[in-house]
Short mmCIF file of C-alpha atoms in Angstrom, two decimals:
data_model
loop_
_atom_site.label_atom_id
_atom_site.label_comp_id
_atom_site.label_asym_id
_atom_site.label_seq_id
_atom_site.Cartn_x
_atom_site.Cartn_y
_atom_site.Cartn_z
CA UNK A 9 15.29 80.75 -24.20
CA UNK A 10 13.69 78.43 -26.74
CA UNK A 11 10.16 77.26 -26.12
CA UNK A 12 8.36 74.15 -27.27
CA UNK A 13 5.16 74.24 -29.32
CA UNK A 14 3.15 71.61 -27.44
CA UNK A 15 3.09 70.45 -23.84
CA UNK A 16 3.97 67.09 -22.39
CA UNK A 17 0.30 66.63 -21.44
CA UNK A 18 -0.71 67.23 -25.09
CA UNK A 19 1.62 64.44 -26.16
CA UNK A 20 0.48 62.15 -23.35
CA UNK A 21 -3.10 62.58 -24.56
CA UNK A 22 -2.02 61.36 -28.03
CA UNK A 23 -0.92 58.06 -26.49
CA UNK A 24 -3.63 57.84 -23.80
CA UNK A 25 -0.94 58.10 -21.11
CA UNK A 26 -2.34 59.30 -17.78
CA UNK A 27 -0.94 62.69 -16.80
CA UNK A 28 0.27 61.29 -13.47
CA UNK A 29 2.33 58.57 -15.22
CA UNK A 30 5.86 60.00 -15.23
CA UNK A 31 7.67 56.89 -16.47
CA UNK A 32 8.08 58.22 -20.03
CA UNK A 33 8.41 61.95 -19.33
CA UNK A 34 12.06 62.16 -20.40
CA UNK A 35 11.30 60.44 -23.74
CA UNK A 36 8.28 62.69 -24.37
CA UNK A 37 10.22 65.85 -23.48
CA UNK A 38 13.05 64.93 -25.87
CA UNK A 39 10.56 64.26 -28.68
CA UNK A 40 8.76 67.58 -28.13
CA UNK A 41 12.03 69.53 -28.06
CA UNK A 42 13.35 67.80 -31.19
CA UNK A 43 10.08 68.33 -33.07
CA UNK A 44 9.93 72.02 -32.10
CA UNK A 45 13.51 72.76 -33.12
CA UNK A 46 13.06 70.72 -36.32
CA UNK A 47 10.14 72.96 -37.29
CA UNK A 48 12.32 76.02 -36.59
CA UNK A 49 15.07 74.68 -38.87
CA UNK A 50 12.66 73.65 -41.64
CA UNK A 51 10.84 76.99 -41.74
CA UNK A 52 13.79 79.30 -41.05
CA UNK A 53 11.91 81.03 -38.24
CA UNK A 54 10.77 80.47 -34.67
CA UNK A 55 7.27 80.71 -33.31
CA UNK A 56 7.93 81.82 -29.74
CA UNK A 57 8.28 85.39 -28.57
CA UNK A 58 11.24 86.95 -26.77
CA UNK A 59 10.37 87.74 -23.17
CA UNK A 60 12.16 91.09 -23.41
CA UNK A 61 13.32 93.29 -26.29
CA UNK A 62 16.67 92.38 -27.85
CA UNK A 63 18.76 94.29 -30.38
CA UNK A 64 19.68 93.19 -33.90
CA UNK A 65 21.62 95.15 -36.50
CA UNK A 66 20.88 94.91 -40.22
CA UNK A 67 23.02 95.77 -43.23
CA UNK A 68 20.94 97.21 -46.05
CA UNK A 69 22.21 95.25 -49.09
CA UNK A 70 19.87 92.35 -49.79
CA UNK A 71 17.34 93.47 -47.16
CA UNK A 72 15.56 96.29 -49.00
CA UNK A 73 12.38 95.75 -51.02
CA UNK A 74 11.33 98.70 -53.18
CA UNK A 75 7.60 99.39 -52.93
CA UNK A 76 5.52 102.10 -54.63
CA UNK A 77 5.25 104.05 -51.35
CA UNK A 78 8.86 103.66 -50.18
CA UNK A 79 11.58 101.19 -49.26
CA UNK A 80 10.84 98.27 -46.93
CA UNK A 81 13.61 96.97 -44.70
CA UNK A 82 13.06 93.23 -44.27
CA UNK A 83 13.60 92.27 -40.63
CA UNK A 84 13.36 89.12 -38.57
CA UNK A 85 9.85 88.34 -37.31
CA UNK A 86 8.74 90.88 -34.69
CA UNK A 87 5.94 89.56 -32.49
CA UNK A 88 5.26 92.64 -30.33
CA UNK A 89 5.82 96.35 -30.88
CA UNK A 90 6.02 97.37 -27.22
CA UNK A 91 9.67 98.30 -26.72
CA UNK A 92 10.28 98.63 -30.49
CA UNK A 93 13.14 101.06 -31.19
CA UNK A 94 14.60 101.72 -34.65
CA UNK A 95 17.95 103.49 -35.09
CA UNK A 96 20.04 104.30 -38.15
CA UNK A 97 23.77 104.87 -38.42
CA UNK A 98 27.04 103.02 -38.69
CA UNK A 99 29.90 101.94 -36.47
CA UNK A 100 29.08 103.00 -32.92
CA UNK A 101 27.04 106.07 -33.90
CA UNK A 102 23.29 105.45 -34.13
CA UNK A 103 20.36 107.87 -34.00
CA UNK A 104 16.76 107.05 -33.14
CA UNK A 105 14.49 107.03 -36.17
CA UNK A 106 10.68 107.34 -36.22
CA UNK A 107 9.76 107.87 -39.89
CA UNK A 108 8.66 104.30 -40.59
CA UNK A 109 5.58 102.06 -40.54
CA UNK A 110 5.44 98.36 -39.77
CA UNK A 111 4.41 95.88 -42.47
CA UNK A 112 2.34 94.00 -43.32
CA UNK A 113 -0.51 96.25 -42.26
CA UNK A 114 -2.38 94.98 -39.19
CA UNK A 115 0.04 92.07 -38.82
CA UNK A 116 -0.12 91.70 -35.05
CA UNK A 117 -3.90 92.16 -35.02
CA UNK A 118 -4.08 89.27 -37.52
CA UNK A 119 -1.84 87.05 -35.36
CA UNK A 120 1.20 87.23 -37.64
CA UNK A 121 4.51 88.99 -37.06
CA UNK A 122 5.79 92.26 -38.44
CA UNK A 123 8.34 91.36 -41.13
CA UNK A 124 9.27 94.76 -42.54
CA UNK A 125 9.74 98.42 -41.75
CA UNK A 126 8.45 100.78 -44.46
CA UNK A 127 10.32 104.07 -44.93
CA UNK A 128 7.33 106.05 -46.21
CA UNK A 129 8.17 107.76 -49.52
CA UNK A 130 11.85 107.41 -48.78
CA UNK A 131 14.97 105.31 -48.62
CA UNK A 132 16.77 103.72 -45.69
CA UNK A 133 20.10 105.21 -46.79
CA UNK A 134 23.29 104.14 -48.51
CA UNK A 135 24.68 100.63 -48.68
CA UNK A 136 27.15 101.42 -45.88
CA UNK A 137 24.43 102.41 -43.42
CA UNK A 138 23.09 100.08 -40.78
CA UNK A 139 19.70 99.87 -39.10
CA UNK A 140 19.57 98.74 -35.49
CA UNK A 141 16.24 97.33 -34.32
CA UNK A 142 15.37 96.62 -30.70
CA UNK A 143 12.21 94.53 -30.43
CA UNK A 144 10.59 91.41 -29.07
CA UNK A 145 11.41 89.04 -31.92
CA UNK A 146 9.40 85.91 -32.74
CA UNK A 147 5.69 85.29 -33.28
CA UNK A 148 2.88 86.79 -31.18
CA UNK A 149 1.61 83.25 -30.46
CA UNK A 150 2.23 79.73 -31.76
CA UNK A 151 -0.04 79.18 -34.79
CA UNK A 152 -2.44 76.24 -34.48
CA UNK A 153 -0.94 74.62 -37.59
CA UNK A 154 2.54 74.71 -36.07
CA UNK A 155 1.33 73.24 -32.78
CA UNK A 156 -0.43 70.41 -34.64
CA UNK A 157 2.64 69.74 -36.79
CA UNK A 158 4.76 69.59 -33.63
CA UNK A 159 2.35 67.14 -32.02
CA UNK A 160 2.39 64.86 -35.08
CA UNK A 161 6.17 64.99 -35.38
CA UNK A 162 6.75 64.44 -31.66
CA UNK A 163 4.41 61.41 -31.81
CA UNK A 164 6.45 60.02 -34.69
CA UNK A 165 9.66 60.51 -32.74
CA UNK A 166 8.25 58.68 -29.71
CA UNK A 167 7.24 55.76 -31.94
CA UNK A 168 10.64 55.82 -33.62
CA UNK A 169 12.10 53.58 -30.90
CA UNK A 170 9.90 50.81 -32.35
CA UNK A 171 11.11 51.40 -35.91
CA UNK A 172 14.91 51.07 -36.02
CA UNK A 173 16.49 52.17 -39.29
CA UNK A 174 13.15 53.68 -40.34
CA UNK A 175 11.54 50.29 -40.84
CA UNK A 176 8.38 49.11 -39.09
CA UNK A 177 7.04 45.59 -39.26
CA UNK A 178 3.49 44.28 -39.18
CA UNK A 179 2.10 40.77 -39.46
CA UNK A 180 -0.56 42.00 -41.85
CA UNK A 181 1.48 44.38 -44.04
CA UNK A 182 5.01 43.03 -43.69
CA UNK A 183 7.94 45.43 -43.54
CA UNK A 184 7.12 49.08 -44.18
CA UNK A 185 9.73 51.78 -44.69
CA UNK A 186 8.79 55.06 -43.04
CA UNK A 187 9.16 58.23 -45.09
CA UNK A 188 11.71 60.79 -43.94
CA UNK A 189 9.23 63.65 -44.08
CA UNK A 190 5.67 63.31 -42.84
CA UNK A 191 3.39 64.82 -45.52
CA UNK A 192 0.90 66.08 -42.93
CA UNK A 193 3.62 67.88 -40.98
CA UNK A 194 4.98 69.36 -44.18
CA UNK A 195 1.54 70.56 -45.35
CA UNK A 196 0.95 72.23 -41.98
CA UNK A 197 4.27 74.12 -41.85
CA UNK A 198 4.78 74.86 -45.55
CA UNK A 199 2.83 78.17 -45.50
CA UNK A 200 5.22 79.44 -42.77
CA UNK A 201 8.47 78.80 -44.67
CA UNK A 202 10.72 81.77 -45.22
CA UNK A 203 11.88 82.07 -48.84
CA UNK A 204 15.00 80.02 -49.36
CA UNK A 205 14.10 77.37 -46.76
CA UNK A 206 12.56 73.92 -47.16
#
């Protein structure tokens, strides 16, 4: 189940709304959800962790990076290695496999996900083989940059009701057209983009 990157109370604090004022809760919740899922779409990844291990199967073509010390199978972000099971095979016949290391080194200790499985001094097999990975996918925790980007974007979405058609008026400045992409949000999430996204 998808999770949001900031809380309703975080967003209320942005607008100095008392936590016991529930009159705008539905609006705030929609903005937080939209901002969180927008960050997921923009980056090509998600920053919440599966509650329990799930299984994904990978075809090898296009997912292998050749390194000096072996082939790396590029996998979706893995945020916890408890329950991690790797199997190789094809069709309905898979066998448990243990001759791998997770990459990058010390990823989880550094607060980032595992993104590859290194077959030390070896290959993952032929192009017809499959690798089945059971793991808790996602990030170990929501990065501070992502939470801040979500808060900024959710705040913009709440204010959007006062700027129909992306235009905001002011007696001092006149009509101002709002940009489609907030540069602060973009700067905060850009380092997390998967190649090919953005």
